Amino acid sequence: MVESAQPLDTLDLPDGALMVQPLVASVRDVGEMSVFVLGGRAASQVHKVPAAGEVRVHEHLGGTYVRVAPDETVVGTALAGFEAAGAAVGRALDYGRVDLLHHDGRWQVSEVELIEPALYLELCEENVEPYVDALLRRLPAPVRAAD
C-alpha cells in the first residue's frame, strides 16, 4: 500500500504494468461485499471486514468473512457489473465473484473476479451446485462411441 504523499518515482516498484486503485475509506469500517454470480444469477453474498488498523480484507491478514442474506441493492449493482463485464468480453459469463465497496453513499463495483474467483464454499455451500451446473453447460457434449 502506498500513501498518497509518496511520489511513485521514489518507490521500489516491479517492472511492467501496474494497477493502482484509490483507497475507499469505508473499507475500514463498512468492509466489502462479495456477490457470487453463478449461471447468470446471484447465488450468495458474503460481507468481508478487515482486521483493526488494516484496509485489506484478506483472511490471512486478519479479515473476517460472514455469509449474509442477499441484499437487493447490492445484488442489483453486482449483476449490472457482471453483465457489463460480459459485454466487454463479447459473451455472457458463466460465473464470477463481484466485489463491492460503499462509496459516495452507495455500493459500487470495485472488482469482477473471473479468472480465479474464490467461491468461499466453506461459507456458502449453496454455491456448489450452480457452479458445477455452469461448468457442465460450458463443456462440450460427450461424444458417443460408435455401436
PDB file of C-alpha atoms in Angstrom:
ATOM      1  CA  MET A   1       0.000   0.000   0.000  1.00  0.00           C
ATOM      2  CA  VAL A   2       1.276   3.439  -0.915  1.00  0.00           C
ATOM      3  CA  GLU A   3       0.334   6.644   0.841  1.00  0.00           C
ATOM      4  CA  SER A   4      -0.726   9.482  -1.462  1.00  0.00           C
ATOM      5  CA  ALA A   5       2.127  11.691  -0.238  1.00  0.00           C
ATOM      6  CA  GLN A   6       4.735   9.282  -1.590  1.00  0.00           C
ATOM      7  CA  PRO A   7       5.891  10.129  -5.159  1.00  0.00           C
ATOM      8  CA  LEU A   8       5.632   6.966  -7.259  1.00  0.00           C
ATOM      9  CA  ASP A   9       9.075   7.527  -8.772  1.00  0.00           C
ATOM     10  CA  THR A  10      10.616   7.148  -5.290  1.00  0.00           C
ATOM     11  CA  LEU A  11       9.143   3.682  -4.721  1.00  0.00           C
ATOM     12  CA  ASP A  12      10.805   0.372  -5.476  1.00  0.00           C
ATOM     13  CA  LEU A  13       8.126  -0.936  -7.855  1.00  0.00           C
ATOM     14  CA  PRO A  14       8.379  -4.013 -10.087  1.00  0.00           C
ATOM     15  CA  ASP A  15       8.933  -3.557 -13.807  1.00  0.00           C
ATOM     16  CA  GLY A  16       5.874  -3.877 -16.011  1.00  0.00           C
ATOM     17  CA  ALA A  17       2.271  -2.827 -15.863  1.00  0.00           C
ATOM     18  CA  LEU A  18       0.708  -1.984 -12.519  1.00  0.00           C
ATOM     19  CA  MET A  19      -2.869  -1.479 -11.449  1.00  0.00           C
ATOM     20  CA  VAL A  20      -3.405   1.338  -8.979  1.00  0.00           C
ATOM     21  CA  GLN A  21      -6.689   1.907  -7.232  1.00  0.00           C
ATOM     22  CA  PRO A  22      -7.513   4.603  -4.710  1.00  0.00           C
ATOM     23  CA  LEU A  23      -8.359   3.677  -1.153  1.00  0.00           C
ATOM     24  CA  VAL A  24     -12.083   3.785  -0.481  1.00  0.00           C
ATOM     25  CA  ALA A  25     -12.098   4.814   3.185  1.00  0.00           C
ATOM     26  CA  SER A  26     -15.313   2.935   4.043  1.00  0.00           C
ATOM     27  CA  VAL A  27     -13.485  -0.381   3.661  1.00  0.00           C
ATOM     28  CA  ARG A  28     -12.034   0.299   7.138  1.00  0.00           C
ATOM     29  CA  ASP A  29     -15.382   0.289   8.930  1.00  0.00           C
ATOM     30  CA  VAL A  30     -18.059  -0.895   6.476  1.00  0.00           C
ATOM     31  CA  GLY A  31     -15.925  -3.504   4.768  1.00  0.00           C
ATOM     32  CA  GLU A  32     -16.604  -5.057   1.381  1.00  0.00           C
ATOM     33  CA  MET A  33     -19.397  -7.198  -0.085  1.00  0.00           C
ATOM     34  CA  SER A  34     -18.895 -10.113  -2.432  1.00  0.00           C
ATOM     35  CA  VAL A  35     -21.715 -11.440  -4.594  1.00  0.00           C
ATOM     36  CA  PHE A  36     -21.282 -14.793  -6.326  1.00  0.00           C
ATOM     37  CA  VAL A  37     -22.877 -14.894  -9.771  1.00  0.00           C
ATOM     38  CA  LEU A  38     -23.278 -18.463 -10.975  1.00  0.00           C
ATOM     39  CA  GLY A  39     -25.162 -19.416 -14.099  1.00  0.00           C
ATOM     40  CA  GLY A  40     -26.428 -15.868 -14.567  1.00  0.00           C
ATOM     41  CA  ARG A  41     -27.941 -15.394 -11.125  1.00  0.00           C
ATOM     42  CA  ALA A  42     -26.751 -14.223  -7.737  1.00  0.00           C
ATOM     43  CA  ALA A  43     -26.166 -17.358  -5.675  1.00  0.00           C
ATOM     44  CA  SER A  44     -24.968 -15.874  -2.375  1.00  0.00           C
ATOM     45  CA  GLN A  45     -23.391 -12.876  -0.661  1.00  0.00           C
ATOM     46  CA  VAL A  46     -20.521 -12.513   1.808  1.00  0.00           C
ATOM     47  CA  HIS A  47     -19.580  -9.497   3.954  1.00  0.00           C
ATOM     48  CA  LYS A  48     -15.822  -9.065   4.420  1.00  0.00           C
ATOM     49  CA  VAL A  49     -14.305  -6.809   7.086  1.00  0.00           C
ATOM     50  CA  PRO A  50     -10.599  -6.056   7.612  1.00  0.00           C
ATOM     51  CA  ALA A  51      -8.770  -6.503  10.909  1.00  0.00           C
ATOM     52  CA  ALA A  52      -8.372  -3.418  13.093  1.00  0.00           C
ATOM     53  CA  GLY A  53      -5.889  -0.996  11.556  1.00  0.00           C
ATOM     54  CA  GLU A  54      -5.911  -2.797   8.196  1.00  0.00           C
ATOM     55  CA  VAL A  55      -7.622  -1.908   4.912  1.00  0.00           C
ATOM     56  CA  ARG A  56      -7.199  -5.264   3.179  1.00  0.00           C
ATOM     57  CA  VAL A  57      -9.974  -7.733   3.934  1.00  0.00           C
ATOM     58  CA  HIS A  58      -7.987 -10.929   3.314  1.00  0.00           C
ATOM     59  CA  GLU A  59      -8.354 -13.608   5.963  1.00  0.00           C
ATOM     60  CA  HIS A  60      -4.599 -14.227   6.141  1.00  0.00           C
ATOM     61  CA  LEU A  61      -4.316 -10.562   7.247  1.00  0.00           C
ATOM     62  CA  GLY A  62      -6.943 -10.978   9.975  1.00  0.00           C
ATOM     63  CA  GLY A  63     -10.037 -10.114   7.936  1.00  0.00           C
ATOM     64  CA  THR A  64     -13.318 -11.869   8.667  1.00  0.00           C
ATOM     65  CA  TYR A  65     -15.866 -13.234   6.189  1.00  0.00           C
ATOM     66  CA  VAL A  66     -19.523 -13.783   7.077  1.00  0.00           C
ATOM     67  CA  ARG A  67     -22.254 -15.112   4.820  1.00  0.00           C
ATOM     68  CA  VAL A  68     -25.180 -12.698   4.785  1.00  0.00           C
ATOM     69  CA  ALA A  69     -28.640 -12.686   3.262  1.00  0.00           C
ATOM     70  CA  PRO A  70     -28.504 -11.213  -0.244  1.00  0.00           C
ATOM     71  CA  ASP A  71     -29.308  -7.511  -0.233  1.00  0.00           C
ATOM     72  CA  GLU A  72     -31.441  -6.471  -3.226  1.00  0.00           C
ATOM     73  CA  THR A  73     -29.492  -3.255  -3.852  1.00  0.00           C
ATOM     74  CA  VAL A  74     -26.074  -4.917  -3.561  1.00  0.00           C
ATOM     75  CA  VAL A  75     -27.147  -7.814  -5.781  1.00  0.00           C
ATOM     76  CA  GLY A  76     -28.615  -5.478  -8.417  1.00  0.00           C
ATOM     77  CA  THR A  77     -25.392  -3.487  -8.602  1.00  0.00           C
ATOM     78  CA  ALA A  78     -23.306  -6.669  -8.719  1.00  0.00           C
ATOM     79  CA  LEU A  79     -25.387  -8.167 -11.541  1.00  0.00           C
ATOM     80  CA  ALA A  80     -25.130  -4.942 -13.555  1.00  0.00           C
ATOM     81  CA  GLY A  81     -21.330  -5.011 -13.161  1.00  0.00           C
ATOM     82  CA  PHE A  82     -21.179  -8.689 -14.066  1.00  0.00           C
ATOM     83  CA  GLU A  83     -23.276  -8.143 -17.201  1.00  0.00           C
ATOM     84  CA  ALA A  84     -21.103  -5.154 -18.184  1.00  0.00           C
ATOM     85  CA  ALA A  85     -18.021  -7.388 -17.870  1.00  0.00           C
ATOM     86  CA  GLY A  86     -19.697  -9.937 -20.142  1.00  0.00           C
ATOM     87  CA  ALA A  87     -20.478  -7.239 -22.680  1.00  0.00           C
ATOM     88  CA  ALA A  88     -16.835  -6.115 -22.570  1.00  0.00           C
ATOM     89  CA  VAL A  89     -15.613  -9.622 -23.458  1.00  0.00           C
ATOM     90  CA  GLY A  90     -18.367 -10.210 -26.002  1.00  0.00           C
ATOM     91  CA  ARG A  91     -20.357 -13.017 -24.384  1.00  0.00           C
ATOM     92  CA  ALA A  92     -22.372 -13.886 -21.317  1.00  0.00           C
ATOM     93  CA  LEU A  93     -20.135 -15.043 -18.471  1.00  0.00           C
ATOM     94  CA  ASP A  94     -20.592 -18.402 -16.756  1.00  0.00           C
ATOM     95  CA  TYR A  95     -19.558 -17.484 -13.238  1.00  0.00           C
ATOM     96  CA  GLY A  96     -17.637 -14.977 -11.174  1.00  0.00           C
ATOM     97  CA  ARG A  97     -17.421 -13.020  -7.958  1.00  0.00           C
ATOM     98  CA  VAL A  98     -18.283  -9.336  -7.855  1.00  0.00           C
ATOM     99  CA  ASP A  99     -16.718  -7.298  -5.054  1.00  0.00           C
ATOM    100  CA  LEU A 100     -18.322  -4.027  -3.990  1.00  0.00           C
ATOM    101  CA  LEU A 101     -17.301  -1.112  -1.770  1.00  0.00           C
ATOM    102  CA  HIS A 102     -19.546   1.514  -0.219  1.00  0.00           C
ATOM    103  CA  HIS A 103     -18.607   4.863  -1.785  1.00  0.00           C
ATOM    104  CA  ASP A 104     -20.453   8.150  -2.284  1.00  0.00           C
ATOM    105  CA  GLY A 105     -23.436   6.820  -0.361  1.00  0.00           C
ATOM    106  CA  ARG A 106     -23.972   3.618  -2.338  1.00  0.00           C
ATOM    107  CA  TRP A 107     -22.466   0.217  -3.086  1.00  0.00           C
ATOM    108  CA  GLN A 108     -20.226   0.306  -6.159  1.00  0.00           C
ATOM    109  CA  VAL A 109     -18.404  -2.441  -8.037  1.00  0.00           C
ATOM    110  CA  SER A 110     -14.695  -2.483  -7.252  1.00  0.00           C
ATOM    111  CA  GLU A 111     -13.707  -5.763  -8.928  1.00  0.00           C
ATOM    112  CA  VAL A 112     -15.182  -8.510 -11.067  1.00  0.00           C
ATOM    113  CA  GLU A 113     -13.195 -11.689 -10.421  1.00  0.00           C
ATOM    114  CA  LEU A 114     -13.492 -14.055 -13.399  1.00  0.00           C
ATOM    115  CA  ILE A 115     -10.245 -15.971 -13.703  1.00  0.00           C
ATOM    116  CA  GLU A 116      -9.734 -17.397 -10.216  1.00  0.00           C
ATOM    117  CA  PRO A 117     -12.587 -16.220  -8.033  1.00  0.00           C
ATOM    118  CA  ALA A 118     -12.650 -17.766  -4.576  1.00  0.00           C
ATOM    119  CA  LEU A 119     -16.175 -19.130  -4.168  1.00  0.00           C
ATOM    120  CA  TYR A 120     -15.982 -19.371  -0.344  1.00  0.00           C
ATOM    121  CA  LEU A 121     -17.508 -22.829  -0.430  1.00  0.00           C
ATOM    122  CA  GLU A 122     -16.789 -23.282   3.280  1.00  0.00           C
ATOM    123  CA  LEU A 123     -19.270 -20.449   3.965  1.00  0.00           C
ATOM    124  CA  CYS A 124     -21.630 -20.822   1.019  1.00  0.00           C
ATOM    125  CA  GLU A 125     -22.281 -24.481   0.300  1.00  0.00           C
ATOM    126  CA  GLU A 126     -25.170 -23.332  -1.898  1.00  0.00           C
ATOM    127  CA  ASN A 127     -22.559 -22.163  -4.440  1.00  0.00           C
ATOM    128  CA  VAL A 128     -21.500 -25.723  -5.276  1.00  0.00           C
ATOM    129  CA  GLU A 129     -24.435 -26.875  -7.429  1.00  0.00           C
ATOM    130  CA  PRO A 130     -24.845 -23.737  -9.549  1.00  0.00           C
ATOM    131  CA  TYR A 131     -21.060 -23.599 -10.063  1.00  0.00           C
ATOM    132  CA  VAL A 132     -20.936 -27.215 -11.262  1.00  0.00           C
ATOM    133  CA  ASP A 133     -24.004 -26.625 -13.463  1.00  0.00           C
ATOM    134  CA  ALA A 134     -22.352 -23.563 -15.045  1.00  0.00           C
ATOM    135  CA  LEU A 135     -19.199 -25.566 -15.780  1.00  0.00           C
ATOM    136  CA  LEU A 136     -21.118 -28.501 -17.220  1.00  0.00           C
ATOM    137  CA  ARG A 137     -23.069 -26.176 -19.549  1.00  0.00           C
ATOM    138  CA  ARG A 138     -19.749 -24.847 -20.884  1.00  0.00           C
ATOM    139  CA  LEU A 139     -18.226 -28.273 -21.585  1.00  0.00           C
ATOM    140  CA  PRO A 140     -18.860 -29.899 -24.980  1.00  0.00           C
ATOM    141  CA  ALA A 141     -21.435 -32.674 -25.083  1.00  0.00           C
ATOM    142  CA  PRO A 142     -19.878 -36.115 -24.660  1.00  0.00           C
ATOM    143  CA  VAL A 143     -19.044 -37.921 -27.861  1.00  0.00           C
ATOM    144  CA  ARG A 144     -20.820 -41.270 -28.133  1.00  0.00           C
ATOM    145  CA  ALA A 145     -18.816 -44.281 -29.153  1.00  0.00           C
ATOM    146  CA  ALA A 146     -19.911 -45.928 -32.401  1.00  0.00           C
ATOM    147  CA  ASP A 147     -22.043 -49.033 -31.804  1.00  0.00           C
TER     148      ASP A 147
END
